JSON list of C-alpha atoms in Angstrom, two decimals:
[
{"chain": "A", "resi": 947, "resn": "UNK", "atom": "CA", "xyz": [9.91, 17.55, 2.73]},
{"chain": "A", "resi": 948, "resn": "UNK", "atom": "CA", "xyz": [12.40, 18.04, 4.98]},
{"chain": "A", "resi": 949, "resn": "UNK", "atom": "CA", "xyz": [12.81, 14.68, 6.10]},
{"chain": "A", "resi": 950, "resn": "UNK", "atom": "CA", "xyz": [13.01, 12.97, 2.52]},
{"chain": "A", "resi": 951, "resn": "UNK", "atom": "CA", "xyz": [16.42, 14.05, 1.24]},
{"chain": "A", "resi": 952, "resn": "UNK", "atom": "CA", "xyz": [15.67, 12.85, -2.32]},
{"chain": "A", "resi": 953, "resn": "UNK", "atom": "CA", "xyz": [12.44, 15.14, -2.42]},
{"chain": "A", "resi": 954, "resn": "UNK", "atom": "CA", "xyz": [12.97, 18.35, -3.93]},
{"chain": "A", "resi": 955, "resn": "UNK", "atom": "CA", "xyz": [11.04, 21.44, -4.21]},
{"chain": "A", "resi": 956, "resn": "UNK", "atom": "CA", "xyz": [9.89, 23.85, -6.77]},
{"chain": "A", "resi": 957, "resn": "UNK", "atom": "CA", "xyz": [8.58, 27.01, -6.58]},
{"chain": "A", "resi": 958, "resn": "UNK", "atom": "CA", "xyz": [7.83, 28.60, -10.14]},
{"chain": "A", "resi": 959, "resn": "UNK", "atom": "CA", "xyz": [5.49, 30.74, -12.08]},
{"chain": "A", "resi": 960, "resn": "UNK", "atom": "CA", "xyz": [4.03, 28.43, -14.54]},
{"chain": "A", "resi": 961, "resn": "UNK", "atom": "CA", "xyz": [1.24, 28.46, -16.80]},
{"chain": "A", "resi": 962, "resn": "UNK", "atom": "CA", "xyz": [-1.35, 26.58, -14.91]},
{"chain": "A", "resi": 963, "resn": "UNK", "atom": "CA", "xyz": [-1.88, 23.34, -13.36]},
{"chain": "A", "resi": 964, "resn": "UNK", "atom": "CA", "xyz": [-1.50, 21.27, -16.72]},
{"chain": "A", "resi": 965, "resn": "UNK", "atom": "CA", "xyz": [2.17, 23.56, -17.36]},
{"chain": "A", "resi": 966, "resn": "UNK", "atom": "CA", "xyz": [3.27, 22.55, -13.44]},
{"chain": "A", "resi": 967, "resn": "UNK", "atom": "CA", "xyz": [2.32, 18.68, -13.58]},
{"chain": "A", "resi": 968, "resn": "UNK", "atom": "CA", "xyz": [4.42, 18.45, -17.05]},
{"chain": "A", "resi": 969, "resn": "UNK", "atom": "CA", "xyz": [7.31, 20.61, -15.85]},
{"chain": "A", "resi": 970, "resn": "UNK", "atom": "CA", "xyz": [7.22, 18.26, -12.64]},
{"chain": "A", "resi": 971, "resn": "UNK", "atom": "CA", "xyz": [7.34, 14.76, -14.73]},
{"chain": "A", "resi": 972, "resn": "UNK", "atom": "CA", "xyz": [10.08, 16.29, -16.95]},
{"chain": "A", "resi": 973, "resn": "UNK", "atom": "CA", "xyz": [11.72, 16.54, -14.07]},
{"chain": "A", "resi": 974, "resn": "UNK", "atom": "CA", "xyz": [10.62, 13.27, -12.74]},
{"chain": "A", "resi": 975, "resn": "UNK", "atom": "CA", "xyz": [14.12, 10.57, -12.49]},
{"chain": "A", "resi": 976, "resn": "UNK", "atom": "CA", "xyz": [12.07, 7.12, -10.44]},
{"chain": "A", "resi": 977, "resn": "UNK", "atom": "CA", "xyz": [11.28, 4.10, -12.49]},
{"chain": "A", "resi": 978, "resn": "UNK", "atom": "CA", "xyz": [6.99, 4.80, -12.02]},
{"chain": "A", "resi": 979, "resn": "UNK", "atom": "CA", "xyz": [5.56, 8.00, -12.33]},
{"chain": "A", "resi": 980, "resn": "UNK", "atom": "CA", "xyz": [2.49, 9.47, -11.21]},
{"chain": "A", "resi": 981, "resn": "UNK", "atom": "CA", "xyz": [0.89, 12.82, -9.63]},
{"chain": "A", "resi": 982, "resn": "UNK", "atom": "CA", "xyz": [-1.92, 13.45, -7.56]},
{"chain": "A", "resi": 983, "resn": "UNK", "atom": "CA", "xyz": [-3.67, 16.89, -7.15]},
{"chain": "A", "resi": 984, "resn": "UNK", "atom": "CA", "xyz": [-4.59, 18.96, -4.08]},
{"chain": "A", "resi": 985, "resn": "UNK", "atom": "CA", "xyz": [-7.68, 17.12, -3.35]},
{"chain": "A", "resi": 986, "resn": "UNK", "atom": "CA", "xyz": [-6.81, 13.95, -4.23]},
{"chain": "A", "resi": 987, "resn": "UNK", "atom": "CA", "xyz": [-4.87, 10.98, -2.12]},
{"chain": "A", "resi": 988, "resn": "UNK", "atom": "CA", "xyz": [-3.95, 7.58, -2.62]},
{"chain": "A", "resi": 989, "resn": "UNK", "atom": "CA", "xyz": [-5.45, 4.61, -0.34]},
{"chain": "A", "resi": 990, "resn": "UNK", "atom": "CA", "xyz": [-2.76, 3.36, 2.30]},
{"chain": "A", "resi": 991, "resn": "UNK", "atom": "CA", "xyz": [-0.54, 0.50, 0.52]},
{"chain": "A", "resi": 992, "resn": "UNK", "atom": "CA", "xyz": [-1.43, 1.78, -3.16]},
{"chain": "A", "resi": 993, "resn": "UNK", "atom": "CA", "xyz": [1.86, 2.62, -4.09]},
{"chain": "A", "resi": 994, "resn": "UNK", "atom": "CA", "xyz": [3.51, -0.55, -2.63]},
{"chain": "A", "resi": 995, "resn": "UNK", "atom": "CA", "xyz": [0.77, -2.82, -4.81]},
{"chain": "A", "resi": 996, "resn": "UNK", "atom": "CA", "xyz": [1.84, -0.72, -7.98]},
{"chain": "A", "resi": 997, "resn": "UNK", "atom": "CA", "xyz": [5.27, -1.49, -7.16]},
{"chain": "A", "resi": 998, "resn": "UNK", "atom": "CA", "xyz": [4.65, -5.16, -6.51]},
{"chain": "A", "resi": 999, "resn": "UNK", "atom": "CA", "xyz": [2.53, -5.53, -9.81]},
{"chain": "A", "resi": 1000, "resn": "UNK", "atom": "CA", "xyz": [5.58, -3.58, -11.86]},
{"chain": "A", "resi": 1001, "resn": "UNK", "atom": "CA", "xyz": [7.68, -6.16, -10.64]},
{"chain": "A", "resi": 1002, "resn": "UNK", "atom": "CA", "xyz": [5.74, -9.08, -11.56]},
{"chain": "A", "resi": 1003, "resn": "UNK", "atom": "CA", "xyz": [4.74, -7.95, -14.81]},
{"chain": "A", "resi": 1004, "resn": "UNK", "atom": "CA", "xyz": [7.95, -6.24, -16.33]},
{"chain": "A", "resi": 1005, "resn": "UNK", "atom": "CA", "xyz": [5.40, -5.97, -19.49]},
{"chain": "A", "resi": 1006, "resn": "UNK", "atom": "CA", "xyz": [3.37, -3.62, -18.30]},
{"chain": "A", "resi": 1007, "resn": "UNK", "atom": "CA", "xyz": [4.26, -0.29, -18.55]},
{"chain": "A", "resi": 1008, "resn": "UNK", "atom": "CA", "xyz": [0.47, 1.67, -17.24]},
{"chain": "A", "resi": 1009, "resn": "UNK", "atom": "CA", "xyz": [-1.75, 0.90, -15.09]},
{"chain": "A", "resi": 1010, "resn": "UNK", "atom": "CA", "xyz": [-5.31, 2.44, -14.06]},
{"chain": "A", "resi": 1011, "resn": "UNK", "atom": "CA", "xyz": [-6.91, 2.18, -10.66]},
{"chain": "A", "resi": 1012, "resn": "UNK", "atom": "CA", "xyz": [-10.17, 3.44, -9.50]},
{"chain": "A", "resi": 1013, "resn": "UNK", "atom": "CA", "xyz": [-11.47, 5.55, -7.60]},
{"chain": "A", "resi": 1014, "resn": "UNK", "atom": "CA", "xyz": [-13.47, 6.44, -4.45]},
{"chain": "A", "resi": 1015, "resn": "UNK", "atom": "CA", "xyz": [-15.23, 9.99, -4.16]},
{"chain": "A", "resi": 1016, "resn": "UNK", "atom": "CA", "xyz": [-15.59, 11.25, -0.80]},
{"chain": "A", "resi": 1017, "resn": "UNK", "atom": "CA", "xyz": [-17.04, 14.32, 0.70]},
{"chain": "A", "resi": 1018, "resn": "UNK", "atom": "CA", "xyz": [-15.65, 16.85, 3.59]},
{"chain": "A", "resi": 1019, "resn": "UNK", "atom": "CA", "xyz": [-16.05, 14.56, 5.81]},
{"chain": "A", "resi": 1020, "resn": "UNK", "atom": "CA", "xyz": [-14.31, 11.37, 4.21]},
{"chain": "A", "resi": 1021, "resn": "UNK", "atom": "CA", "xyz": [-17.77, 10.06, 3.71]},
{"chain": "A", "resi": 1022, "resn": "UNK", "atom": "CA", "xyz": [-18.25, 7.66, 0.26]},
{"chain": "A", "resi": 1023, "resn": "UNK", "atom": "CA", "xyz": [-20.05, 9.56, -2.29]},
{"chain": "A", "resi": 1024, "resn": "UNK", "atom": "CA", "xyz": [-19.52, 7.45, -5.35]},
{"chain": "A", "resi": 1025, "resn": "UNK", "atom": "CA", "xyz": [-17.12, 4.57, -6.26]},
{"chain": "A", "resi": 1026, "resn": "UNK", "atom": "CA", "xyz": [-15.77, 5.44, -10.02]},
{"chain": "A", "resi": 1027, "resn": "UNK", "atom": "CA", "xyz": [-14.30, 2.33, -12.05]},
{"chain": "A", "resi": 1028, "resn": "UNK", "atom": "CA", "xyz": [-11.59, 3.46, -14.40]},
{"chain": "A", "resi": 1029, "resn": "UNK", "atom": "CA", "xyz": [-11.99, 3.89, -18.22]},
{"chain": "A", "resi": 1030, "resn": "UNK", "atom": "CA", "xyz": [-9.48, 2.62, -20.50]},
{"chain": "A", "resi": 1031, "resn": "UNK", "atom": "CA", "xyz": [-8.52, 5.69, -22.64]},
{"chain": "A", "resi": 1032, "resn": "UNK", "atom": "CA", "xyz": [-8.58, 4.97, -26.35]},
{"chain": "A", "resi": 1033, "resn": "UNK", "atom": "CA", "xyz": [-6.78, 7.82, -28.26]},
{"chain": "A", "resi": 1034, "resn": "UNK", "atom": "CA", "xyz": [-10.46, 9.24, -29.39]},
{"chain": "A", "resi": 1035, "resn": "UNK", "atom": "CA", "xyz": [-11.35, 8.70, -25.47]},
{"chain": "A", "resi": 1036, "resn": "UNK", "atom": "CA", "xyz": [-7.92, 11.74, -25.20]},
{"chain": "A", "resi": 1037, "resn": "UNK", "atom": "CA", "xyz": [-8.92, 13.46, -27.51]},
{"chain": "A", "resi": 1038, "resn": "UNK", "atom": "CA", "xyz": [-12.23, 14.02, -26.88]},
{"chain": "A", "resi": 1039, "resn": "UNK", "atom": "CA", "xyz": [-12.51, 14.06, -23.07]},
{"chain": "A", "resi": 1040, "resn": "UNK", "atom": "CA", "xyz": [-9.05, 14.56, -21.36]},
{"chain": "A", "resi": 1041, "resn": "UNK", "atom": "CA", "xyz": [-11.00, 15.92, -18.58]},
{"chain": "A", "resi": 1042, "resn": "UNK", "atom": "CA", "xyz": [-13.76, 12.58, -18.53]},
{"chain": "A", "resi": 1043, "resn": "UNK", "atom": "CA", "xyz": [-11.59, 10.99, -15.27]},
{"chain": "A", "resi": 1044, "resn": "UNK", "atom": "CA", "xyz": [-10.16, 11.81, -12.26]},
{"chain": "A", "resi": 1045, "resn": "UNK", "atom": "CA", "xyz": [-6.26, 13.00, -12.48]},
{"chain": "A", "resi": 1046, "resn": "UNK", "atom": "CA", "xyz": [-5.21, 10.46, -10.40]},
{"chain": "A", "resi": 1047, "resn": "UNK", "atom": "CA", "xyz": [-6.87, 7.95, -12.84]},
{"chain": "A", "resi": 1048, "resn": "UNK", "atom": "CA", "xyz": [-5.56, 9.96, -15.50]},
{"chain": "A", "resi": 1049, "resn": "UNK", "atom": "CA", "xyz": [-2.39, 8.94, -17.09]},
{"chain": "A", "resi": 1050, "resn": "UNK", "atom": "CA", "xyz": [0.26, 11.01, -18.38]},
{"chain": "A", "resi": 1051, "resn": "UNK", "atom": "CA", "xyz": [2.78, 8.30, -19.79]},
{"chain": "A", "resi": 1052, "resn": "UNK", "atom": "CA", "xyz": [6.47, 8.74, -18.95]},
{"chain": "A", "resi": 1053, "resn": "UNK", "atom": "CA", "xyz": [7.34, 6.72, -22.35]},
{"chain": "A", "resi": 1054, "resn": "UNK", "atom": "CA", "xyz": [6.47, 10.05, -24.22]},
{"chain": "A", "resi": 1055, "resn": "UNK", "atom": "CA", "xyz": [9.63, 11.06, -22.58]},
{"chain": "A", "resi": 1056, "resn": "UNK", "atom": "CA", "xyz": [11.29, 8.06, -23.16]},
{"chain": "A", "resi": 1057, "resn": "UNK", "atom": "CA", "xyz": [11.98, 6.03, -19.57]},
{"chain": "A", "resi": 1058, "resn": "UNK", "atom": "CA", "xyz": [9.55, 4.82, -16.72]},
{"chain": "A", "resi": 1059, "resn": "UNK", "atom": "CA", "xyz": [6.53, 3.85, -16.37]},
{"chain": "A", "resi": 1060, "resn": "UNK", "atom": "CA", "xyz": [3.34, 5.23, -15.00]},
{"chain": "A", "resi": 1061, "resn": "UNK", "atom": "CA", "xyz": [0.71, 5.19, -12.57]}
]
């Protein structure tokens, strides 16, 4: 944190994990969006190939990736291929994915695009 001047931190009361990941994207300013929770990381070089496919498809504004379930000991335990969420898909079962396949899209707010 310290080392990343841009990063900022914020320590709140809020009204659960749902309340903290909007209050963070409100707060969000980048071009592509995205959170991960405690227990969740991204592969090394994800971010750069969501970059790189941004740029060569400035008509995309979401995209999905899947996902790899590991246990303690970084072992494979399952290899989960993302759903496409349909609005009855939301509705139904916002809790049916893993959060970091799990979009909460930054055009709700107006800008950016998300991950």
């Amino acid at each position: 944190m310290r080392q990343n001047t841009q990063a900022q931190l914020h320590v709140e009361s809020d009204a659960g994990m749902y309340d903290a990941i909007n209050r963070g994207l409100k707060r969000a300013t980048g071009d592509i969006c995205a959170y991960l929770n405690c227990d969740e990381q991204y592969l090394p070089g994800t971010l750069r190939r969501v970059a790189d496919y941004f740029e060569q498809h400035p008509e995309v504004d979401v995209v999905f990736g899947d996902s790899i379930v590991v246990d303690s000991e970084l072992e494979p335990l399952a290899y989960r291929r993302v759903v496409m969420p349909r609005r009855w898909h939301t509705l139904l079962r916002p809790l049916g994915v893993l959060t970091c396949s799990h979009v909460l899209s930054p055009e709700d707010r107006g800008r950016g695009r998300a991950v």
